[in-house]
XYZ file of C-alpha atoms in Angstrom:
774
model
C -32.712 167.700 121.173
C -33.270 164.077 122.045
C -30.348 162.503 123.817
C -28.437 160.228 121.406
C -26.568 158.373 124.156
C -28.135 157.268 127.458
C -27.499 159.809 130.173
C -25.633 157.395 132.456
C -23.338 156.490 129.570
C -22.669 160.185 129.004
C -21.665 160.588 132.660
C -19.201 157.710 132.286
C -17.768 159.312 129.122
C -17.254 162.616 130.946
C -15.482 160.827 133.784
C -13.166 159.002 131.379
C -12.358 162.219 129.506
C -11.611 164.049 132.775
C -9.228 161.287 133.904
C -7.533 161.232 130.497
C -7.045 165.010 130.511
C -5.423 164.959 133.955
C -3.360 161.826 133.315
C -2.135 163.314 130.045
C 0.320 165.421 132.046
C 2.278 162.177 132.540
C 1.166 160.330 129.411
C 0.601 162.853 126.557
C -0.768 160.095 124.369
C -3.945 160.224 126.488
C -4.579 163.780 125.251
C -4.489 162.461 121.696
C -6.872 159.642 122.652
C -9.267 162.082 124.346
C -9.169 164.379 121.309
C -9.923 161.481 118.954
C -12.776 160.295 121.178
C -14.209 163.820 121.310
C -13.910 164.141 117.539
C -15.683 160.834 116.929
C -18.477 161.824 119.303
C -18.931 165.298 117.827
C -18.893 163.948 114.266
C -21.594 161.420 115.102
C -23.794 164.215 116.454
C -23.145 166.385 113.395
C -24.250 163.513 111.163
C -27.372 163.007 113.267
C -28.143 166.729 113.111
C -27.682 166.851 109.351
C -29.983 163.859 108.873
C -32.593 165.720 110.915
C -31.888 168.875 108.860
C -30.503 170.717 111.878
C -27.441 172.915 112.095
C -25.995 173.421 115.550
C -23.054 173.992 117.831
C -21.576 170.544 117.168
C -20.184 171.715 113.789
C -17.845 174.246 115.389
C -16.706 171.744 118.023
C -15.871 169.241 115.279
C -13.863 171.818 113.323
C -11.864 172.923 116.367
C -11.084 169.315 117.365
C -9.958 168.559 113.817
C -7.744 171.651 113.859
C -6.035 170.641 117.116
C -5.207 167.254 115.604
C -3.799 168.811 112.431
C -1.468 171.197 114.273
C -0.647 168.803 117.141
C -2.313 170.777 119.960
C -3.587 167.678 121.734
C -4.036 169.279 125.180
C -6.374 171.848 123.678
C -8.234 169.019 121.945
C -8.600 167.077 125.194
C -9.985 170.144 126.970
C -12.501 170.720 124.170
C -13.542 167.059 124.258
C -14.081 167.272 128.020
C -16.233 170.384 127.716
C -18.171 168.853 124.828
C -18.928 165.697 126.793
C -19.901 167.685 129.895
C -22.284 169.851 127.894
C -23.993 166.856 126.336
C -24.313 165.138 129.712
C -25.913 168.233 131.245
C -28.330 168.521 128.364
C -29.121 164.827 128.614
C -29.906 165.270 132.302
C -32.239 168.157 131.522
C -34.125 166.122 128.928
C -34.110 162.544 130.213
C -37.571 162.651 131.748
C -40.357 160.561 130.325
C -41.727 161.543 126.909
C -45.301 161.577 125.808
C -47.281 158.428 125.375
C -50.931 157.590 125.129
C -50.947 154.385 127.162
C -53.266 155.792 129.838
C -55.694 157.150 127.251
C -55.827 153.761 125.606
C -56.067 151.997 128.975
C -59.259 153.869 129.874
C -61.031 152.553 126.786
C -63.301 149.614 127.711
C -61.822 146.225 126.850
C -65.082 144.309 127.167
C -68.807 144.920 126.859
C -71.857 143.200 128.333
C -74.083 142.196 125.421
C -77.577 140.709 125.598
C -77.685 137.639 123.383
C -80.142 134.744 123.334
C -81.912 136.023 126.446
C -78.708 136.197 128.512
C -76.103 138.878 129.202
C -72.638 137.773 128.142
C -69.317 139.609 128.392
C -67.448 139.830 125.091
C -64.383 141.743 123.842
C -65.462 145.203 122.798
C -64.135 144.610 119.283
C -66.791 141.898 118.837
C -69.720 144.280 119.421
C -71.523 144.819 116.129
C -74.109 147.354 115.037
C -77.506 146.357 116.442
C -76.203 144.565 119.563
C -77.949 145.479 122.824
C -75.273 146.495 125.346
C -75.910 146.656 129.103
C -74.042 149.493 130.890
C -74.083 149.337 134.674
C -73.890 152.333 136.991
C -70.373 153.780 137.012
C -69.271 151.970 133.849
C -67.947 153.605 130.694
C -70.149 153.238 127.617
C -68.083 150.989 125.303
C -69.601 151.944 121.913
C -71.789 154.662 120.480
C -75.377 153.572 120.985
C -79.031 154.539 121.094
C -80.719 154.456 124.513
C -83.492 151.938 125.045
C -84.481 153.704 128.295
C -83.759 157.095 129.843
C -80.435 157.517 131.609
C -78.089 159.981 133.257
C -74.488 160.301 132.088
C -71.232 161.973 133.000
C -69.965 163.287 129.653
C -66.925 165.135 131.004
C -64.490 162.743 129.341
C -65.619 163.976 125.924
C -67.072 167.433 126.554
C -65.617 168.654 129.855
C -69.103 169.759 130.936
C -69.486 170.057 134.734
C -72.851 168.479 135.585
C -74.684 165.236 134.719
C -76.863 165.171 131.642
C -80.145 163.310 131.307
C -80.746 161.501 128.020
C -84.191 160.413 126.930
C -85.191 157.149 125.283
C -83.826 156.903 121.711
C -81.114 159.510 122.336
C -77.622 158.595 121.111
C -74.901 158.328 123.754
C -71.235 158.279 122.808
C -68.580 155.853 123.869
C -66.277 157.169 126.575
C -69.046 158.728 128.670
C -69.770 157.265 132.096
C -73.144 156.014 133.267
C -73.924 158.219 136.278
C -77.348 156.755 136.996
C -79.052 153.378 137.102
C -78.086 150.602 134.691
C -79.190 151.233 131.103
C -79.242 149.378 127.814
C -78.116 150.837 124.520
C -78.348 149.519 120.974
C -74.966 149.856 119.273
C -74.973 152.171 116.258
C -71.223 151.979 115.535
C -68.410 149.515 116.092
C -65.882 150.335 118.842
C -63.159 151.376 116.394
C -65.557 153.857 114.786
C -66.950 155.305 117.998
C -66.385 158.702 119.609
C -63.784 157.618 122.143
C -61.683 155.915 119.499
C -61.819 159.211 117.598
C -60.396 161.068 120.611
C -57.499 158.600 120.775
C -56.765 158.993 117.055
C -56.930 162.786 117.315
C -54.408 162.788 120.152
C -52.070 160.484 118.211
C -52.275 162.598 115.038
C -51.797 165.883 116.873
C -48.855 164.451 118.793
C -47.219 163.201 115.625
C -47.657 166.622 114.023
C -45.642 168.528 116.619
C -42.627 170.000 114.825
C -39.214 169.865 116.532
C -38.154 173.158 118.054
C -34.591 174.404 117.539
C -32.466 174.506 120.671
C -31.575 177.901 122.043
C -27.872 177.011 121.698
C -28.364 176.136 118.037
C -29.947 179.511 117.337
C -26.835 181.185 118.725
C -24.668 178.806 116.704
C -26.232 179.922 113.429
C -24.522 183.283 113.964
C -21.416 182.151 115.837
C -20.203 179.448 113.429
C -19.839 181.629 110.291
C -18.301 184.452 112.351
C -15.729 182.079 113.872
C -14.842 180.568 110.510
C -14.457 184.011 108.976
C -12.172 185.238 111.782
C -10.095 182.005 111.634
C -9.721 182.325 107.865
C -8.628 185.940 108.093
C -6.124 185.121 110.873
C -4.615 182.290 108.816
C -4.377 184.433 105.697
C -2.948 187.419 107.581
C -0.393 185.518 109.717
C 0.238 182.659 107.318
C 0.103 180.257 110.266
C -2.580 177.550 110.562
C -1.936 177.320 114.346
C -3.365 180.803 114.733
C -6.527 179.744 112.888
C -6.834 176.714 115.181
C -6.427 178.995 118.220
C -9.335 181.083 116.949
C -11.498 177.981 116.528
C -10.567 176.704 119.988
C -11.559 179.990 121.642
C -14.717 180.001 119.555
C -15.745 176.481 120.638
C -19.297 177.031 121.935
C -18.759 175.555 125.398
C -20.778 178.380 127.036
C -23.672 177.310 124.856
C -23.111 173.618 125.488
C -22.847 174.162 129.239
C -24.673 177.314 130.342
C -27.873 176.814 128.372
C -28.657 173.270 129.599
C -27.622 174.250 133.141
C -30.073 177.168 133.117
C -32.836 175.009 131.669
C -32.161 172.152 134.121
C -32.159 174.705 136.951
C -35.536 175.968 135.795
C -36.900 172.424 135.717
C -35.666 171.854 139.257
C -37.338 175.078 140.386
C -40.653 174.105 138.769
C -40.597 170.672 140.380
C -40.311 172.329 143.780
C -43.434 174.320 142.911
C -45.436 171.172 142.182
C -45.032 171.079 138.392
C -43.428 168.248 136.426
C -41.869 169.489 133.164
C -41.072 166.568 130.920
C -37.930 167.914 129.222
C -35.762 170.990 128.811
C -37.162 171.845 125.389
C -40.582 172.281 127.022
C -39.186 174.858 129.422
C -37.606 176.720 126.505
C -40.958 176.786 124.702
C -42.810 177.845 127.853
C -40.492 180.832 128.074
C -41.731 182.007 124.668
C -45.476 181.338 125.063
C -47.698 184.331 124.234
C -51.146 182.701 124.042
C -52.901 180.391 126.511
C -55.924 178.272 125.584
C -57.785 177.239 128.728
C -60.373 174.557 129.323
C -63.130 175.567 131.744
C -64.318 172.631 133.821
C -61.699 171.478 136.295
C -59.216 174.049 135.034
C -60.521 177.535 135.811
C -63.495 176.081 137.693
C -63.494 173.599 140.562
C -64.735 170.800 138.329
C -67.573 169.641 140.580
C -71.115 170.989 141.074
C -71.965 172.931 144.225
C -75.273 174.247 145.582
C -74.980 178.035 145.469
C -78.485 178.986 146.643
C -81.717 177.458 147.930
C -84.940 179.111 146.705
C -88.066 178.044 148.529
C -91.829 178.163 148.199
C -93.626 180.735 150.378
C -93.655 179.642 153.996
C -90.969 176.962 153.531
C -87.774 177.208 155.545
C -84.646 176.810 153.355
C -82.824 174.728 155.964
C -85.807 172.378 156.304
C -85.908 171.865 152.524
C -82.165 171.275 152.450
C -82.477 168.733 155.280
C -85.175 166.806 153.396
C -83.078 166.742 150.217
C -79.865 165.731 152.009
C -81.615 162.886 153.828
C -82.606 161.336 150.483
C -79.390 162.172 148.628
C -77.260 160.788 151.457
C -78.109 157.339 150.143
C -77.501 158.169 146.469
C -74.248 157.748 144.458
C -75.240 160.536 142.044
C -72.763 163.401 141.576
C -75.425 165.971 142.469
C -76.167 164.046 145.645
C -72.672 164.863 146.850
C -73.311 168.557 146.194
C -76.600 168.521 148.133
C -75.144 166.679 151.117
C -72.144 169.026 151.140
C -74.477 172.037 151.144
C -76.351 170.650 154.145
C -73.076 170.051 155.941
C -71.933 173.638 155.270
C -75.235 174.997 156.576
C -74.941 172.761 159.657
C -78.392 171.334 158.970
C -79.197 168.153 160.927
C -79.873 165.342 158.462
C -82.170 162.479 159.442
C -82.250 159.005 157.918
C -84.473 158.491 154.879
C -86.233 155.203 154.196
C -87.378 153.500 150.985
C -84.765 155.423 148.967
C -84.571 154.550 145.294
C -83.378 156.096 142.029
C -86.057 156.819 139.421
C -84.475 157.289 135.959
C -85.515 160.601 134.451
C -86.934 161.868 137.742
C -84.381 161.661 140.548
C -84.060 160.083 143.961
C -87.101 159.319 146.090
C -87.460 158.457 149.737
C -89.494 158.982 152.892
C -88.230 161.449 155.524
C -90.151 161.814 158.785
C -93.284 160.494 157.077
C -92.961 162.888 154.119
C -92.502 161.490 150.589
C -89.554 163.440 149.178
C -88.303 163.585 145.586
C -85.013 165.246 144.734
C -84.088 165.845 141.111
C -86.187 166.884 138.155
C -89.407 168.915 138.305
C -92.252 166.831 136.909
C -95.162 169.147 137.801
C -97.148 170.065 134.690
C -98.027 173.607 135.846
C -95.311 174.938 138.193
C -96.382 177.580 140.739
C -95.261 181.187 140.327
C -92.304 180.940 142.685
C -91.007 177.901 140.756
C -91.231 179.766 137.440
C -89.273 182.614 139.052
C -86.662 180.110 140.199
C -86.340 178.775 136.655
C -85.817 182.277 135.295
C -83.256 182.916 138.002
C -81.391 179.739 137.056
C -81.361 180.722 133.396
C -80.062 184.202 134.204
C -77.352 182.771 136.462
C -76.491 179.981 133.981
C -77.110 177.503 136.796
C -78.669 174.084 137.032
C -81.659 173.333 139.262
C -82.217 170.445 141.648
C -85.863 170.433 142.703
C -87.124 169.266 146.080
C -90.723 168.036 146.210
C -92.592 167.039 149.362
C -95.687 164.851 148.938
C -95.693 165.689 145.247
C -95.486 169.477 145.661
C -92.331 171.482 144.835
C -91.020 173.162 147.984
C -87.501 174.267 146.996
C -85.203 174.791 144.060
C -81.458 174.403 144.667
C -79.301 176.310 142.188
C -76.214 174.333 141.212
C -73.084 175.653 139.536
C -69.512 174.673 138.925
C -67.810 177.501 140.787
C -64.671 179.356 139.712
C -61.476 178.373 141.460
C -60.644 181.096 144.007
C -57.137 181.423 142.578
C -58.238 181.569 138.914
C -58.427 185.351 138.501
C -55.133 185.975 140.278
C -53.426 183.234 138.247
C -54.551 184.747 134.952
C -53.364 188.203 136.025
C -49.978 186.713 136.801
C -49.907 185.033 133.387
C -50.519 188.372 131.703
C -47.780 189.972 133.810
C -45.436 187.166 132.726
C -45.996 187.979 129.049
C -48.978 185.802 128.075
C -50.948 188.530 126.333
C -53.842 186.455 124.937
C -56.136 184.205 127.001
C -58.767 182.078 125.246
C -61.440 179.891 126.881
C -62.327 176.788 124.841
C -64.980 174.629 126.503
C -67.603 172.035 125.724
C -70.018 173.880 127.985
C -72.906 176.137 126.912
C -72.291 179.602 125.515
C -74.026 181.448 128.354
C -72.009 179.567 130.986
C -68.745 180.144 129.121
C -69.463 183.853 128.613
C -70.228 184.234 132.322
C -66.866 182.708 133.279
C -64.943 184.685 130.656
C -66.533 187.949 131.794
C -65.453 187.422 135.389
C -61.901 186.417 134.416
C -61.422 189.016 131.692
C -60.573 186.571 128.900
C -59.956 187.699 125.323
C -62.066 185.148 123.443
C -64.542 182.352 124.151
C -65.219 179.215 122.103
C -68.193 177.310 123.552
C -69.838 173.978 122.718
C -66.389 172.775 121.635
C -65.664 169.153 120.851
C -62.135 167.686 120.920
C -61.631 168.429 117.228
C -62.786 172.024 117.780
C -60.163 172.476 120.468
C -57.415 171.179 118.187
C -58.576 173.524 115.421
C -58.474 176.500 117.809
C -54.939 175.551 118.853
C -53.882 175.536 115.198
C -55.433 178.972 114.666
C -53.670 180.469 117.676
C -50.343 178.873 116.747
C -50.349 180.865 113.524
C -50.378 184.042 115.637
C -47.934 183.205 118.440
C -46.443 180.337 120.497
C -49.421 178.716 122.208
C -49.985 176.841 125.466
C -53.061 174.661 126.012
C -54.255 173.859 129.545
C -56.822 171.220 130.458
C -57.684 168.312 132.732
C -59.991 165.941 130.850
C -59.594 163.213 128.250
C -61.310 165.528 125.762
C -58.430 167.998 126.219
C -55.708 165.474 125.333
C -55.673 166.139 121.552
C -55.427 169.916 122.078
C -52.645 169.531 124.637
C -50.696 167.321 122.266
C -51.178 169.736 119.352
C -50.123 172.882 121.244
C -46.557 174.168 121.468
C -46.836 173.381 125.179
C -49.576 171.252 126.725
C -50.183 171.620 130.468
C -52.346 169.098 132.325
C -54.137 169.923 135.561
C -53.701 166.335 136.658
C -54.720 166.528 140.303
C -58.363 166.160 139.200
C -57.962 165.348 135.547
C -57.499 162.298 133.393
C -54.325 160.254 133.439
C -54.346 160.356 129.640
C -54.107 164.138 129.707
C -51.118 163.971 132.039
C -49.381 161.481 129.748
C -49.942 163.561 126.606
C -49.011 166.891 128.196
C -45.573 168.500 128.276
C -46.006 169.746 131.843
C -48.216 168.439 134.637
C -49.579 170.352 137.627
C -49.457 167.597 140.222
C -50.889 169.814 142.949
C -54.524 170.911 143.309
C -55.294 174.352 141.880
C -53.971 176.284 138.894
C -51.821 178.892 140.622
C -48.925 176.541 139.787
C -49.588 177.378 136.138
C -48.439 180.935 136.744
C -45.493 179.596 138.757
C -44.251 177.442 135.881
C -44.661 180.171 133.261
C -42.859 182.722 135.436
C -40.074 180.245 136.193
C -39.761 179.234 132.535
C -39.602 182.869 131.472
C -36.893 183.546 134.039
C -34.915 180.387 133.168
C -35.161 181.213 129.451
C -33.950 184.748 130.141
C -31.023 183.496 132.220
C -30.145 180.968 129.516
C -30.110 183.698 126.867
C -28.121 186.003 129.151
C -25.588 183.291 129.990
C -25.188 182.291 126.349
C -24.804 185.916 125.299
C -22.232 186.491 128.045
C -20.243 183.416 127.026
C -20.425 184.126 123.306
C -19.486 187.764 123.847
C -16.391 186.829 125.852
C -15.569 184.126 123.284
C -15.628 186.732 120.520
C -13.149 188.841 122.514
C -10.943 185.751 122.964
C -11.232 184.996 119.232
C -9.931 188.446 118.395
C -7.038 188.004 120.857
C -6.201 184.626 119.300
C -6.368 186.110 115.806
C -3.726 188.660 116.782
C -1.488 185.935 118.238
C -2.027 186.674 121.936
C -3.463 183.211 122.663
C -2.063 179.836 121.615
C -4.521 176.913 121.205
C -3.886 175.453 124.685
C -4.066 178.885 126.330
C -7.195 179.596 124.323
C -8.742 176.387 125.665
C -7.965 177.458 129.239
C -9.432 180.923 128.601
C -12.493 179.217 127.179
C -12.790 177.230 130.391
C -12.723 180.444 132.439
C -15.466 181.802 130.212
C -17.398 178.585 130.855
C -17.128 179.086 134.619
C -18.554 182.613 134.334
C -21.379 181.539 132.014
C -22.305 178.480 134.052
C -22.107 180.447 137.307
C -24.627 182.904 135.906
C -26.807 180.044 134.634
C -26.957 178.481 138.100
C -29.127 181.411 139.205
C -32.011 179.604 137.503
C -31.970 177.025 140.318
C -33.499 179.603 142.629
C -36.598 179.775 140.469
C -38.825 182.814 140.376
C -38.203 184.995 143.397
C -41.430 185.192 145.406
C -41.751 185.746 149.090
C -43.776 183.235 151.078
C -46.795 184.268 153.086
C -45.829 184.812 156.766
C -47.141 182.246 159.212
C -49.376 184.774 160.994
C -50.944 185.944 157.718
C -51.400 182.349 156.593
C -53.285 181.525 159.795
C -55.539 184.563 159.426
C -56.288 183.717 155.795
C -57.241 180.176 156.786
C -59.514 181.520 159.530
C -61.329 184.081 157.387
C -61.647 181.692 154.448
C -63.512 179.315 156.766
C -65.696 182.183 158.000
C -66.625 183.011 154.395
C -67.963 179.490 153.984
C -69.858 179.710 157.289
C -71.489 183.000 156.252
C -72.998 181.609 153.050
C -76.332 180.968 154.778
C -76.319 184.480 156.318
C -75.859 186.062 152.881
C -78.707 183.897 151.577
C -80.983 185.330 154.298
C -80.238 188.868 153.038
C -81.056 187.952 149.441
C -84.144 186.004 150.521
C -85.507 189.028 152.409
C -85.080 191.196 149.317
C -86.909 188.629 147.178
C -89.732 188.352 149.749
C -90.478 192.080 149.430
C -91.831 191.455 145.906
C -95.219 190.580 147.470
C -95.320 193.742 149.588
C -95.300 194.123 153.372
C -96.801 191.236 155.335
C -96.079 189.890 158.775
C -93.924 187.134 157.288
C -92.006 189.620 155.096
C -91.475 191.927 158.074
C -89.993 189.007 160.027
C -87.677 188.066 157.169
C -86.371 191.619 156.774
C -85.704 191.880 160.515
C -83.986 188.477 160.453
C -81.756 189.751 157.647
C -80.808 192.782 159.742
C -79.986 190.530 162.696
C -77.621 188.322 160.722
C -75.949 191.431 159.318
C -75.412 192.928 162.772
C -74.657 189.722 164.668
C -72.606 187.768 162.101
C -71.531 189.650 158.990
C -70.444 192.989 160.485
C -68.263 191.390 163.206
C -66.576 189.365 160.464
C -65.949 192.445 158.301
C -64.601 194.464 161.253
C -62.242 191.656 162.230
C -60.969 191.518 158.663
C -60.387 195.259 158.652
C -58.380 195.249 161.882
C -56.650 191.847 161.732
C -56.458 190.408 158.199
C -55.882 193.551 156.147
C -52.845 194.803 158.102
C -51.307 191.322 157.780
C -51.705 191.072 154.001
C -51.060 194.761 153.220
C -47.287 194.297 152.658
C -48.046 191.673 149.984
C -50.651 193.712 148.074
C -49.078 197.155 147.863
C -49.397 198.484 151.400
C -52.219 200.778 152.483
C -52.964 201.776 148.899
C -53.456 198.118 148.030
C -56.067 197.478 150.710
C -57.856 200.843 150.394
C -60.485 199.645 147.848
C -61.348 196.646 150.044
C -61.643 198.855 153.128
C -64.059 201.008 151.136
C -66.158 197.866 150.640
C -66.338 197.399 154.395
C -67.495 200.984 154.811
C -70.264 200.463 152.239
C -71.494 197.319 154.019
C -71.608 199.269 157.305
C -73.484 202.135 155.637
C -76.144 199.969 154.016
C -76.651 197.946 157.217
C -77.198 201.175 159.168
C -79.673 202.339 156.515
C -81.575 199.063 156.824
C -81.637 199.479 160.619
C -83.198 202.944 160.322
C -86.012 201.404 158.264
C -86.753 199.004 161.111
C -87.242 201.530 163.917
C -91.001 201.109 163.576
C -93.589 199.086 161.710
C -92.852 198.561 158.018
C -95.193 200.226 155.535
C -95.738 199.862 151.801
C -94.010 203.156 151.009
C -90.724 201.680 152.328
C -90.717 198.675 150.038
C -88.775 200.206 147.124
C -85.954 201.537 149.265
C -85.862 198.404 151.419
C -85.457 196.229 148.332
C -82.793 198.537 146.927
C -80.911 198.441 150.238
C -81.091 194.669 150.604
C -80.201 193.963 146.978
C -77.391 196.490 147.301
C -76.087 194.647 150.337
C -76.314 191.330 148.490
C -74.386 192.725 145.506
C -71.700 194.391 147.622
C -71.242 191.285 149.789
C -71.028 189.002 146.753
C -68.439 191.188 145.039
C -66.514 191.866 148.237
C -66.288 188.196 149.217
C -65.189 187.244 145.695
C -62.475 189.915 145.678
C -61.111 188.772 149.024
C -61.089 185.143 147.942
C -59.309 185.914 144.672
C -56.892 188.610 145.860
C -56.169 187.793 149.499
C -57.071 184.199 150.236
C -55.197 182.983 147.136
C -51.991 184.424 148.614
C -51.629 181.559 151.061
C -49.798 178.628 149.544
C -50.938 175.125 150.322
C -48.854 172.770 152.376
C -45.763 171.624 150.518
C -45.635 168.052 149.277
C -42.485 165.970 149.013
C -42.816 165.183 145.349
C -40.042 162.648 145.493
C -42.201 160.489 147.745
C -45.658 161.490 146.625
C -47.376 159.125 144.211
C -50.327 160.586 142.404
C -52.648 158.967 139.965
C -54.959 161.290 138.047
C -58.265 159.814 136.987
C -61.322 161.111 135.219
C -63.746 162.618 137.732
C -67.517 162.153 137.463
C -68.410 165.661 136.370
C -70.577 166.885 133.573
C -73.346 169.320 132.677
C -76.778 169.386 130.985
C -76.010 168.955 127.351
C -79.720 169.233 126.466
C -79.557 172.972 127.117
C -82.147 172.882 129.888
C -81.611 173.992 133.454
C -82.771 170.755 135.104
C -81.199 167.307 135.537
C -82.333 163.806 136.301
């Protein structure tokens, strides 16, 4: 329920009523004044409810206040008025946070455009751009209107599609307003006016979906639907049986729904306080009530269950080319580039501890990539432009397609020397978060993404989702929300501008705002202000607990009120005594409701375990190159046994013995005992210990192969052993990251002092369906 009176005014009213009730001991006329004030207030709320076609607890409060006036029980009336005012003030506090608005979404829309007219580029208001105008879009700028490209370009389309990597668009391709130019400056010929363009459509969709959200009945009102007729029936019977209207008034006084007016908002406000301490801003108490009933979650992919930025996952090289050398060449060129993939390449070189030299003559070539000279070698990083790729390059392409990955090619003096596979990786905490959601009662998880079907299916398979909707546009997401809402209360979770309409349409919209768009945070009902989505499970668990406590407290209060009603009906309680009994019931109900302030009980990770998790998480990152050596040796065996292949297999065995096995043994003896109490004791860590044993076994098997010279009859088993090691290591590392490393909470942030401003990140993916960019 929206607060009718400002919250501060409500606090003043409560204070005045409290003073009047106490001072009435000396001046009884103040009790009458307090009763009249309470009656006027309750009647105004009843009228407001009836106009909104609601029926709630205020009706019973109005009847009981009227009854106390009729029979002259002014003290009872003053007590009821005080409890009524207190309940409304508490509810106002729980719901006084900012409501939805679309200011940020509108603010992101370009206000001006650079248009080429009469041989010059002039800046005009975007509303003045007409169909046929040539618009100049500089690097990093948002395309102001839908237009057709006059030259090739690279764009971040995440604002409209949520796709994770940049997309290259050829000459004459149509680009939509709202996407960001991620390459060199381009010109587009406008094909629609600004108010008819794609971004304007997203804004309208969000506004329409937001306007279509139906009001949800308060929990207290749902109780009142039963309590009010019961109370009236008992009061009527008592009056008829005793022939005394005072007895009927006593029944109404004891039936006044103060436990509902007090305990429910206290429990909800307590839940909101608990969620804020977990790094989640819930915009009002009604949202927390709805979160407690959610049964379906619709999840965006990019930036929500994935990191939201591309990362180099593997470097495949031409025969005789060292992977680190290829990575060094690429990083030297990309170090001077603002492209989103350049960041991924440089980060990969940093992780591999590859020394990066300075490139000269670096320039961006639209449709091709970045070019430069490194140690006298002409290096191109980006798209493969060779007409007839060599065999290893065709294998790399097939590998990328199978892995649903993008490819950044590295060419030296015009020849391809390496292919870097690029993916938007899953968040380490994603799988654990979704398991917690299911445990909290969210029994249906749906992935709705603008990304390709094969990428979406890959993510859904790892996370165990129930349904996947790929290639989704903003209107598709809204439609899916509507479908799911017909089945059960639905939560939508996303981080991009394209998610805003779906978040507004859902019963509860949750924005991952640490990386997402400000517009999404403004439209959403709850905002995860911290990085990561484990807070999503926190808020659902806390909402479920707060909702349960609210129901329990209301049921406790109503149950005791019914007992008091029966006592009043038999003449054991006068109106004033009934009001005092009702206050005692309030204390019990509110005391129970205050348990919601503690939030969801969850033990923190001990300091020692936290330190070990941090250490071994860092070691996982450092071992990425060692794992690549194992996979590379297995791939090299496809050509048979040569001197180079023999060296690569022996190098793989060395990194296993010198780097990977010491890491696994340290985990077994240091990390696992520390986390065992949090994952079910010895039984909980047994499957992971079995993984360690399998890594030891396969490494020993590989070592037995290397006791002498390698021969061709060993190739099949060597490949099986190395690929087996690669598979076990990949699965084992992923399990540790999702099940153990996600246990450690990040450093707490003082949210009262923290100011955060979410903005759209430069992330997108190849919308042309191909595996290459630039």
